[in-house]
Tab-separated table of N, CA and C and ligand atoms in Angstrom:
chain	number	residue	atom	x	y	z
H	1	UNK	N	-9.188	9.625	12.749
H	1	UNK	CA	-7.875	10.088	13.183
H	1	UNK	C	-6.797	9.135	12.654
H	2	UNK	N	-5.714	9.586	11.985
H	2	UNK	CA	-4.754	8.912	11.923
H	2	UNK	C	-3.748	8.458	13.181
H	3	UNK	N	-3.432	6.761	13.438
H	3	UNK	CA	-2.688	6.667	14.474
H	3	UNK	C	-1.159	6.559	14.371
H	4	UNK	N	-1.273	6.256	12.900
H	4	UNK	CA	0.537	5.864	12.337
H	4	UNK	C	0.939	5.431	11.297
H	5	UNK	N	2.004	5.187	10.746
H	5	UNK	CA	2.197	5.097	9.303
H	5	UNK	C	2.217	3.059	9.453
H	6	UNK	N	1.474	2.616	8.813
H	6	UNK	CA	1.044	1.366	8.967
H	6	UNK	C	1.956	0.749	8.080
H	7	UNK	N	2.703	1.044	6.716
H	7	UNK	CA	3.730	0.530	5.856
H	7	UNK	C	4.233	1.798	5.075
H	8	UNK	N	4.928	1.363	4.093
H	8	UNK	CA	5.665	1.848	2.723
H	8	UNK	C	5.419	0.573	2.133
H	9	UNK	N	4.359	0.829	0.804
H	9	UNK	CA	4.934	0.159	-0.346
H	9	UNK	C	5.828	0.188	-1.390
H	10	UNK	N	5.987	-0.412	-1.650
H	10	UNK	CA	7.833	-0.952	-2.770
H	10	UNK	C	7.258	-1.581	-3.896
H	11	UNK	N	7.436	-0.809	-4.994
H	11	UNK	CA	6.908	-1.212	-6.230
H	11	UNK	C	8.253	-2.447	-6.811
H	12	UNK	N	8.000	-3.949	-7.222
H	12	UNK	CA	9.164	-4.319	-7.643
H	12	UNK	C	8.763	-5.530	-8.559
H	13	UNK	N	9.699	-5.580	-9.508
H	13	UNK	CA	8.993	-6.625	-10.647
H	13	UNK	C	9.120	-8.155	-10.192
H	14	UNK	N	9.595	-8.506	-8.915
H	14	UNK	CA	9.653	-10.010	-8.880
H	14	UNK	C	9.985	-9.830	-7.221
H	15	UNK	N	8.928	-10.162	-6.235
H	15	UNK	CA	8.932	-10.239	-5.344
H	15	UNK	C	9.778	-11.080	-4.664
H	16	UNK	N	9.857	-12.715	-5.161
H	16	UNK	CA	11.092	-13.383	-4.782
H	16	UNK	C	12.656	-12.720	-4.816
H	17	UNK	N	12.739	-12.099	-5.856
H	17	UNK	CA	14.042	-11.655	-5.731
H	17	UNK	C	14.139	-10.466	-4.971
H	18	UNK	N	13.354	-9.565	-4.988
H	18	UNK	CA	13.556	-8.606	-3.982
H	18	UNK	C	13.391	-9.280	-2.263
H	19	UNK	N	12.676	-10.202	-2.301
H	19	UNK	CA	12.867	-10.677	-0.740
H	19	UNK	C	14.453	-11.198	-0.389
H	20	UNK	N	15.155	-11.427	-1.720
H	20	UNK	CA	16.126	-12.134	-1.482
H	20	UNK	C	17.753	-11.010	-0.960
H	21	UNK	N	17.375	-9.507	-1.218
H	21	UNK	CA	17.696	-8.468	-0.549
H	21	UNK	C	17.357	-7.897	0.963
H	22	UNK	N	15.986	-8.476	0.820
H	22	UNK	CA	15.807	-7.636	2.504
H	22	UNK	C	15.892	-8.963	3.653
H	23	UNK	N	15.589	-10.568	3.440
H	23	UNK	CA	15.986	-11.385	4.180
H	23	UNK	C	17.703	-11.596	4.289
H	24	UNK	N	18.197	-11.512	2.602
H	24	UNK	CA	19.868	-11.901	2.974
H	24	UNK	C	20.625	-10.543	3.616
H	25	UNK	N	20.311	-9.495	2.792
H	25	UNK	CA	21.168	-8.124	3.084
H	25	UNK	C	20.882	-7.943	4.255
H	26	UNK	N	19.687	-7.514	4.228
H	26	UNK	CA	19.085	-6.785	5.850
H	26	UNK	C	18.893	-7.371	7.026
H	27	UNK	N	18.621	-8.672	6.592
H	27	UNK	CA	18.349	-10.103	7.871
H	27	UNK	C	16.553	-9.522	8.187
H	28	UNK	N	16.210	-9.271	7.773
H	28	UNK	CA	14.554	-8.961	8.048
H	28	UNK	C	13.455	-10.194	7.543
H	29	UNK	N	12.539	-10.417	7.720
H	29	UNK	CA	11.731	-11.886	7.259
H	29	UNK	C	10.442	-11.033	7.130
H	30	UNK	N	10.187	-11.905	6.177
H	30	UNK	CA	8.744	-11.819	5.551
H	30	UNK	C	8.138	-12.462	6.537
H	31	UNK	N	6.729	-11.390	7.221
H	31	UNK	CA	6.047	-11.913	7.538
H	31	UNK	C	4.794	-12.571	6.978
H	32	UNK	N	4.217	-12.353	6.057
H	32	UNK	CA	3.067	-12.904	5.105
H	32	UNK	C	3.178	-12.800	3.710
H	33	UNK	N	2.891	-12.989	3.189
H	33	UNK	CA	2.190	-13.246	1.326
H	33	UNK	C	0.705	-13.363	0.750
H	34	UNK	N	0.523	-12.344	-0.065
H	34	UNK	CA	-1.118	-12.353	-0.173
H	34	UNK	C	-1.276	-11.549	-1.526
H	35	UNK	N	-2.007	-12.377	-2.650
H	35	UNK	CA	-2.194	-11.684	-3.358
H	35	UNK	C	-3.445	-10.771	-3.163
H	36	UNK	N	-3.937	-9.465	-3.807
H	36	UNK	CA	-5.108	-8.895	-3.653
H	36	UNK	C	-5.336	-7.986	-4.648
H	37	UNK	N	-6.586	-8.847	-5.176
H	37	UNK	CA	-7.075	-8.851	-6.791
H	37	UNK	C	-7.850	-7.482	-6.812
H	38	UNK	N	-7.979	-6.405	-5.577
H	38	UNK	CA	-8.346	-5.172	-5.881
H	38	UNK	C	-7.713	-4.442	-6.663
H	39	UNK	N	-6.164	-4.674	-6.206
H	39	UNK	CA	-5.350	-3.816	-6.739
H	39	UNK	C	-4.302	-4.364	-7.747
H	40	UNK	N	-5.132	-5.902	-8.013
H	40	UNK	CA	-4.077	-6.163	-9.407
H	40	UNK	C	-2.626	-6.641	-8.651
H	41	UNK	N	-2.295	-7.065	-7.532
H	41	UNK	CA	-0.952	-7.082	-7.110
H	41	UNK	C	-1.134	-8.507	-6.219
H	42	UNK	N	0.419	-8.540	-5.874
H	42	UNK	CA	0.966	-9.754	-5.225
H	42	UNK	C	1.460	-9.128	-4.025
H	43	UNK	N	1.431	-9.028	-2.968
H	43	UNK	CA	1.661	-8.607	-1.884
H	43	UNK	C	2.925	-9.539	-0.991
H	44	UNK	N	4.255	-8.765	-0.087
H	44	UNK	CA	4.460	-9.184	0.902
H	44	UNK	C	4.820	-8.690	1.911
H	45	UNK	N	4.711	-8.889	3.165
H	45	UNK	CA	4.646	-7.870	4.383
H	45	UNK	C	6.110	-8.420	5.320
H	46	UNK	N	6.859	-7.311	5.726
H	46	UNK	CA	7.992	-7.736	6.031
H	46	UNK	C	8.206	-6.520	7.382
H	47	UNK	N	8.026	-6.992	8.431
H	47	UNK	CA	8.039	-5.840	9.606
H	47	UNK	C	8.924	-5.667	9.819
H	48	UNK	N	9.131	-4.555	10.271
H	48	UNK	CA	10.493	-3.936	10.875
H	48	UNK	C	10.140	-2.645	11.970
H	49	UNK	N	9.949	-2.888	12.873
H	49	UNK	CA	9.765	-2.413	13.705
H	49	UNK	C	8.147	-2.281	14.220
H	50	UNK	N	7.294	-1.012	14.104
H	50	UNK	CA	5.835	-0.572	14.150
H	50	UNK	C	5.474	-0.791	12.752
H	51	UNK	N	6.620	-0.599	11.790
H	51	UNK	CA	6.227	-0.193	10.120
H	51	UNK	C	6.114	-1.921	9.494
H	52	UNK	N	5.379	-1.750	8.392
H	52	UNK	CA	5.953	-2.894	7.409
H	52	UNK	C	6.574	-2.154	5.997
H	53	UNK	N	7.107	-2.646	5.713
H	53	UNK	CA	7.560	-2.954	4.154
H	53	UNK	C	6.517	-3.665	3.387
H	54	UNK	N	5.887	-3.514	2.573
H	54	UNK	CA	4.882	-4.338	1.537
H	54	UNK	C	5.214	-3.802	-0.001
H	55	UNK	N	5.998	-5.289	-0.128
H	55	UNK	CA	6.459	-5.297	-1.530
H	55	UNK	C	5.106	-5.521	-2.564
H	56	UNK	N	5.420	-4.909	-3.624
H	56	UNK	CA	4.138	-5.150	-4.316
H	56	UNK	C	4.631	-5.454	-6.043
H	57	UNK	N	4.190	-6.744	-6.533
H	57	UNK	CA	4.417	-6.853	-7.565
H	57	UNK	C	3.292	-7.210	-8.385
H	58	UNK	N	3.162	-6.133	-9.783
H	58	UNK	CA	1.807	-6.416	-10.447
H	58	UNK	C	1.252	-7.907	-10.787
H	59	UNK	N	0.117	-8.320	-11.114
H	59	UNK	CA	-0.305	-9.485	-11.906
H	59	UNK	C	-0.611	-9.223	-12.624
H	60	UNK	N	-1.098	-7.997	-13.095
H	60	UNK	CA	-1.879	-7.217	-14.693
H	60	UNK	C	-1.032	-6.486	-15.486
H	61	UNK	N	-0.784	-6.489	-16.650
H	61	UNK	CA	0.052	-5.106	-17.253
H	61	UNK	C	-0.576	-3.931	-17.306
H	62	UNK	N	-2.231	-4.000	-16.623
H	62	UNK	CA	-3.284	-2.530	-15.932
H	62	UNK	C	-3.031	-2.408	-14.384
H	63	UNK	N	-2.515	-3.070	-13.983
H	63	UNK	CA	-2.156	-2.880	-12.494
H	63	UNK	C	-1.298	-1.054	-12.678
H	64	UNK	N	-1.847	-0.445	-11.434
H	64	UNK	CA	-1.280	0.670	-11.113
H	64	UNK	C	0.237	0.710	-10.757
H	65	UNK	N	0.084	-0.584	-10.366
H	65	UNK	CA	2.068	-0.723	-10.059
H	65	UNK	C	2.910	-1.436	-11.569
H	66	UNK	N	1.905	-2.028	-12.141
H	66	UNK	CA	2.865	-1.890	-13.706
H	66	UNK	C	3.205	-0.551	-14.635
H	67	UNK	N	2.202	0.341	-14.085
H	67	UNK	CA	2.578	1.537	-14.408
H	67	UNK	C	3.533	2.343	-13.895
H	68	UNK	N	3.517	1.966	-12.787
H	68	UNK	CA	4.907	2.735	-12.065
H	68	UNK	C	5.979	2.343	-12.610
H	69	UNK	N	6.577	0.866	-12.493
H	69	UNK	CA	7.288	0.125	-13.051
H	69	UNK	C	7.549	0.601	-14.569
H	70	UNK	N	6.847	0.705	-15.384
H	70	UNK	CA	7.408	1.470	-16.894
H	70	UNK	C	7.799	2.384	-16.673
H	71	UNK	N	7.538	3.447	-15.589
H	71	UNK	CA	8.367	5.226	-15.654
H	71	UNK	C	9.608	4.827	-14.397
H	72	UNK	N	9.242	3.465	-13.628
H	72	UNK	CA	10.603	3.398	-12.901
H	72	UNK	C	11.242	2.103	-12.887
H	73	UNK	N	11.636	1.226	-14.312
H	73	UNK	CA	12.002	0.140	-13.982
H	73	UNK	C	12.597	-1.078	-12.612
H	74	UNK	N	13.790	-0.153	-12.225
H	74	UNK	CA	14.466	-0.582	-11.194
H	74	UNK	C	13.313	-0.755	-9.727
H	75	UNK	N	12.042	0.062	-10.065
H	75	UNK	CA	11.317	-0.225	-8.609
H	75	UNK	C	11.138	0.872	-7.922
H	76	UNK	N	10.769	0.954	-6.915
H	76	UNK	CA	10.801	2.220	-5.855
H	76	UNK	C	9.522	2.591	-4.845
H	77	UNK	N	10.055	3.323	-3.934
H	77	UNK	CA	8.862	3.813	-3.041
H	77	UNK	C	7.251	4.024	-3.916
H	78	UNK	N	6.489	2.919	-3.440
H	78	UNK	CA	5.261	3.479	-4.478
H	78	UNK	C	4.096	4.511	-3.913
H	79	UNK	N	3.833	3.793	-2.277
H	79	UNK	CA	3.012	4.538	-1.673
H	79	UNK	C	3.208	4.724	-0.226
H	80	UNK	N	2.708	5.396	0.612
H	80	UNK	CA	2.915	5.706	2.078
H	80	UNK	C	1.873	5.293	2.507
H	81	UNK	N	1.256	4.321	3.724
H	81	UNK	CA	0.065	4.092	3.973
H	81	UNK	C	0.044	4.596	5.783
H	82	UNK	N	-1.189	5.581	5.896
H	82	UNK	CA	-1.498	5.542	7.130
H	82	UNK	C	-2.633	5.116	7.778
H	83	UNK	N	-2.282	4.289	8.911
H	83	UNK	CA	-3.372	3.876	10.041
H	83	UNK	C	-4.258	4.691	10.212
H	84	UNK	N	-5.786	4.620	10.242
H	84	UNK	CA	-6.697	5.262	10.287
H	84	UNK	C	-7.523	4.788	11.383
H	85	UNK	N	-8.396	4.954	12.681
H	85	UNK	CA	-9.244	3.981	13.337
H	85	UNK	C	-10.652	4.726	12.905
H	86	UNK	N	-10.880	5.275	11.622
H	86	UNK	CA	-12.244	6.053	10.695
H	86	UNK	C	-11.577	6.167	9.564
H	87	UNK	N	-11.506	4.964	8.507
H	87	UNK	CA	-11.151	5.454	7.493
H	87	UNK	C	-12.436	6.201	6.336
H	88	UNK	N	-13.831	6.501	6.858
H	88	UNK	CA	-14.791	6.929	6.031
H	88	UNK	C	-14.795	8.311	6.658
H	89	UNK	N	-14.371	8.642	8.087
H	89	UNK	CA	-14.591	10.091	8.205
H	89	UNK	C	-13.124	10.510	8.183
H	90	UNK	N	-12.133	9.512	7.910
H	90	UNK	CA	-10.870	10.223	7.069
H	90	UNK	C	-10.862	10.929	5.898
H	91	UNK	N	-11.455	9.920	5.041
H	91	UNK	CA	-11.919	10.664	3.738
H	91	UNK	C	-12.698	11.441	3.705
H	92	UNK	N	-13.568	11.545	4.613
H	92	UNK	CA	-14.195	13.040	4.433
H	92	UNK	C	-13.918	14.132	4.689
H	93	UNK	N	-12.866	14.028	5.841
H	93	UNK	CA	-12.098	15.083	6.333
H	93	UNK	C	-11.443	15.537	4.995
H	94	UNK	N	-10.225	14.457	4.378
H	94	UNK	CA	-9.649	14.797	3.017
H	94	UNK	C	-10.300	15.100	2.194
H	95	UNK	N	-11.339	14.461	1.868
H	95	UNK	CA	-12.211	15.450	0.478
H	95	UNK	C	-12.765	16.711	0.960
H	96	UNK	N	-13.277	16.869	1.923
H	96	UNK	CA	-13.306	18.295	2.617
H	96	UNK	C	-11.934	19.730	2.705
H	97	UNK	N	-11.171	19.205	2.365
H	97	UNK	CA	-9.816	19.613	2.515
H	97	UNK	C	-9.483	20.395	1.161
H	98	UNK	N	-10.318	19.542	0.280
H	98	UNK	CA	-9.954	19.686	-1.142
H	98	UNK	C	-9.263	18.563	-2.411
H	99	UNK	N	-8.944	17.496	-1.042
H	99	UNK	CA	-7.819	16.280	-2.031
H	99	UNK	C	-8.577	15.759	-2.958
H	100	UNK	N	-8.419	15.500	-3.781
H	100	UNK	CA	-9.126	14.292	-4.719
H	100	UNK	C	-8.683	13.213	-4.470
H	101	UNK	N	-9.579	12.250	-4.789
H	101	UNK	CA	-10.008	10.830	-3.841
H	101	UNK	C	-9.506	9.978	-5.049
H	102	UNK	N	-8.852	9.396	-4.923
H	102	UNK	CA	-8.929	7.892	-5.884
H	102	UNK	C	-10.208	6.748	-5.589
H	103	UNK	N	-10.107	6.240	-4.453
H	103	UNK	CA	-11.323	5.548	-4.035
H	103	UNK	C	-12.454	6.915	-2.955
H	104	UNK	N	-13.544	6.764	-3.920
H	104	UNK	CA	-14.051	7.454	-3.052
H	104	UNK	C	-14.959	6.478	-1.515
H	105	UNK	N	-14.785	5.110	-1.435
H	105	UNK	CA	-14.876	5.050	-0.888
H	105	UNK	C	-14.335	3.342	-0.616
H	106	UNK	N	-13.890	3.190	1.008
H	106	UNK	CA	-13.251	2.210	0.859
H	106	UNK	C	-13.347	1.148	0.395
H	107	UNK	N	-12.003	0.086	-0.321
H	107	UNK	CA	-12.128	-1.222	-0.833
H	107	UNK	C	-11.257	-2.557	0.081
H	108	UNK	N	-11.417	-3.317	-0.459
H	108	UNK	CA	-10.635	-4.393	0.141
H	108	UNK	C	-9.189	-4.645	-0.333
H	109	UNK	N	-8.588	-4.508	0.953
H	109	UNK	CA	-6.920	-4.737	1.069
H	109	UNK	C	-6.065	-5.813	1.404
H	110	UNK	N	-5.216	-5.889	1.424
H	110	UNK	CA	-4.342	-6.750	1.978
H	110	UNK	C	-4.313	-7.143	3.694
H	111	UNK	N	-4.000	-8.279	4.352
H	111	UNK	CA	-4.266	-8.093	5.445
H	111	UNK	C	-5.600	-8.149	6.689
H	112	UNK	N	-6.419	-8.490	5.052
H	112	UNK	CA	-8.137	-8.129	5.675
H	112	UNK	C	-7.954	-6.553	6.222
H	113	UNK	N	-7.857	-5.674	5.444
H	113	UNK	CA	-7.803	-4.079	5.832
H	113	UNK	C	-8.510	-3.532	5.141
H	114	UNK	N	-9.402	-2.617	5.126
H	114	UNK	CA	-10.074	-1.687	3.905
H	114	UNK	C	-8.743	-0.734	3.752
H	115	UNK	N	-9.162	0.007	2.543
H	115	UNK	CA	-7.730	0.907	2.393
H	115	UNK	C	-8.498	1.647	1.137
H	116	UNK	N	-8.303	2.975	1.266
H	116	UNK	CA	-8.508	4.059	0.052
H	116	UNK	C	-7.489	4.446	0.342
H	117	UNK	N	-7.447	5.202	-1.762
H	117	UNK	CA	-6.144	6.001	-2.000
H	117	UNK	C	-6.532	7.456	-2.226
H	118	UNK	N	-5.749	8.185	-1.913
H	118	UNK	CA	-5.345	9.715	-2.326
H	118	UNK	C	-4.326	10.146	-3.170
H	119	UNK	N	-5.298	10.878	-4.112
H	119	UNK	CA	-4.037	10.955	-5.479
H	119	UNK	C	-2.952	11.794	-5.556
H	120	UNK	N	-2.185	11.454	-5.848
H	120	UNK	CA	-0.433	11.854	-5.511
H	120	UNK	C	-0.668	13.420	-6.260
H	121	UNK	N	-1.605	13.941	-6.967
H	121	UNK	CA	-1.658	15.285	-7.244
H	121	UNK	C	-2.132	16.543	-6.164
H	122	UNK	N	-2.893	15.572	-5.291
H	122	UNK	CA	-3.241	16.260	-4.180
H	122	UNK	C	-2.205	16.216	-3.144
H	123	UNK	N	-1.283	15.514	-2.830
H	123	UNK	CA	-0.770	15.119	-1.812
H	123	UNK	C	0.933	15.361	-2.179
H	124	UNK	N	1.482	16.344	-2.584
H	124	UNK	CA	2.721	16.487	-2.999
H	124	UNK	C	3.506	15.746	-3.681
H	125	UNK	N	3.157	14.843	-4.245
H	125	UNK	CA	3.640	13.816	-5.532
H	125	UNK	C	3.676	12.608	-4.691
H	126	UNK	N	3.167	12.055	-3.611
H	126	UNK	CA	3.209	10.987	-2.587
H	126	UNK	C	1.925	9.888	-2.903
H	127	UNK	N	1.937	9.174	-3.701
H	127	UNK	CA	0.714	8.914	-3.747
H	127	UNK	C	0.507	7.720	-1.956
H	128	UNK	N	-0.804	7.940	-1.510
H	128	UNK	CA	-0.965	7.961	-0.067
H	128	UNK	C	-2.457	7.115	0.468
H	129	UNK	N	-1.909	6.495	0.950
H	129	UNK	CA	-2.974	5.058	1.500
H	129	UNK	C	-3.888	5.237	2.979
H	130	UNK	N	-4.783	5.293	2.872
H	130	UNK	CA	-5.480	5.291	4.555
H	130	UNK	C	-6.093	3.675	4.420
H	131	UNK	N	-5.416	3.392	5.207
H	131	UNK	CA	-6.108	1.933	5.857
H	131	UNK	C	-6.448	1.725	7.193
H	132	UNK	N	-7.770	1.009	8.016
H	132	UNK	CA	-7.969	0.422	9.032
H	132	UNK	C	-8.648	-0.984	8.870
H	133	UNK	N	-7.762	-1.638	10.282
H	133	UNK	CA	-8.565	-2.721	9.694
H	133	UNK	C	-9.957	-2.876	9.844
H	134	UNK	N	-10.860	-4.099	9.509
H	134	UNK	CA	-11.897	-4.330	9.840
H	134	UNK	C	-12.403	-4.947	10.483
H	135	UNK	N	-13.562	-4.550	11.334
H	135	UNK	CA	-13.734	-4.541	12.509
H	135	UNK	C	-14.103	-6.117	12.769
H	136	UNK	N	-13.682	-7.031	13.869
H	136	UNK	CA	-13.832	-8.397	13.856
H	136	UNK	C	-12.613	-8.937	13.234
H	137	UNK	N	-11.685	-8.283	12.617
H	137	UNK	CA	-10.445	-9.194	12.011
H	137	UNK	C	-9.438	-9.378	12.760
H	138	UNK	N	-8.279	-10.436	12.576
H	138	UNK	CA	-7.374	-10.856	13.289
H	138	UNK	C	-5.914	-10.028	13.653
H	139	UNK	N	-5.999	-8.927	12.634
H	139	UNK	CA	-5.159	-7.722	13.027
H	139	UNK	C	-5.424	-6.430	13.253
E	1	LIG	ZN1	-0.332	-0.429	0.795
């Protein structure tokens, strides 16, 4: 079951400087920093309310978010992630559904979270994150 939208990731080429918009402009603080070599990225988590913000800036020029970044320089909404407390009979529900799976089955995330993706062809051009954490971890 999904319980809630757990973030929005933000595709952006230099994480320092984009923090330097949402701490000065917005007054919001980074809560953590983490790179995670699944997905080729540099991670930072910035709460605002139930949601986070997780900026994501590639380390690879194969990173999925350096690809975004060439069709959207300036940056942008990359993915929607929802809270799952079954993210394996999530995905089955979704591949049952018909979606096509990017991970068919979960990997390691940011946060100590497993997290599979769903490909933005299935999902109205949204490309779309199920994460829960794992079980025994500190969030
Ligand atoms: Zn994410």
């Amino acid at each position: 079951m999904i319980t809630n939208i757990d973030h929005l990731g933000i595709a952006v080429s230099s994480i320092d400087a984009a923090l330097g918009y949402y701490e000065k402009a917005l007054g919001l603080k980074c809560a953590h920093r983490e790179e995670v070599p699944s997905q080729k990225v540099r991670t930072a988590f910035i709460p605002c309310g139930q949601v986070n913000i997780e900026l994501l800036e590639p380390t690879s020029p194969d990173s999925t978010v350096a690809k975004f970044l060439e069709k959207n320089p300036n940056g942008g909404i990359h993915h929607i992630a929802f809270a799952t407390n079954d993210i394996t009979g999530q995905l089955a529900q979704s591949k049952d559904a018909g979606v096509r799976l990017i991970n068919e089955v979960p990997v390691d995330g940011a946060h100590e979270k497993l997290v599979a993706f769903l490909h933005p062809k299935s999902t109205f051009g949204v490309l779309t994150e199920l994460c829960m954490g794992k079980p025994g971890a500190a969030h």
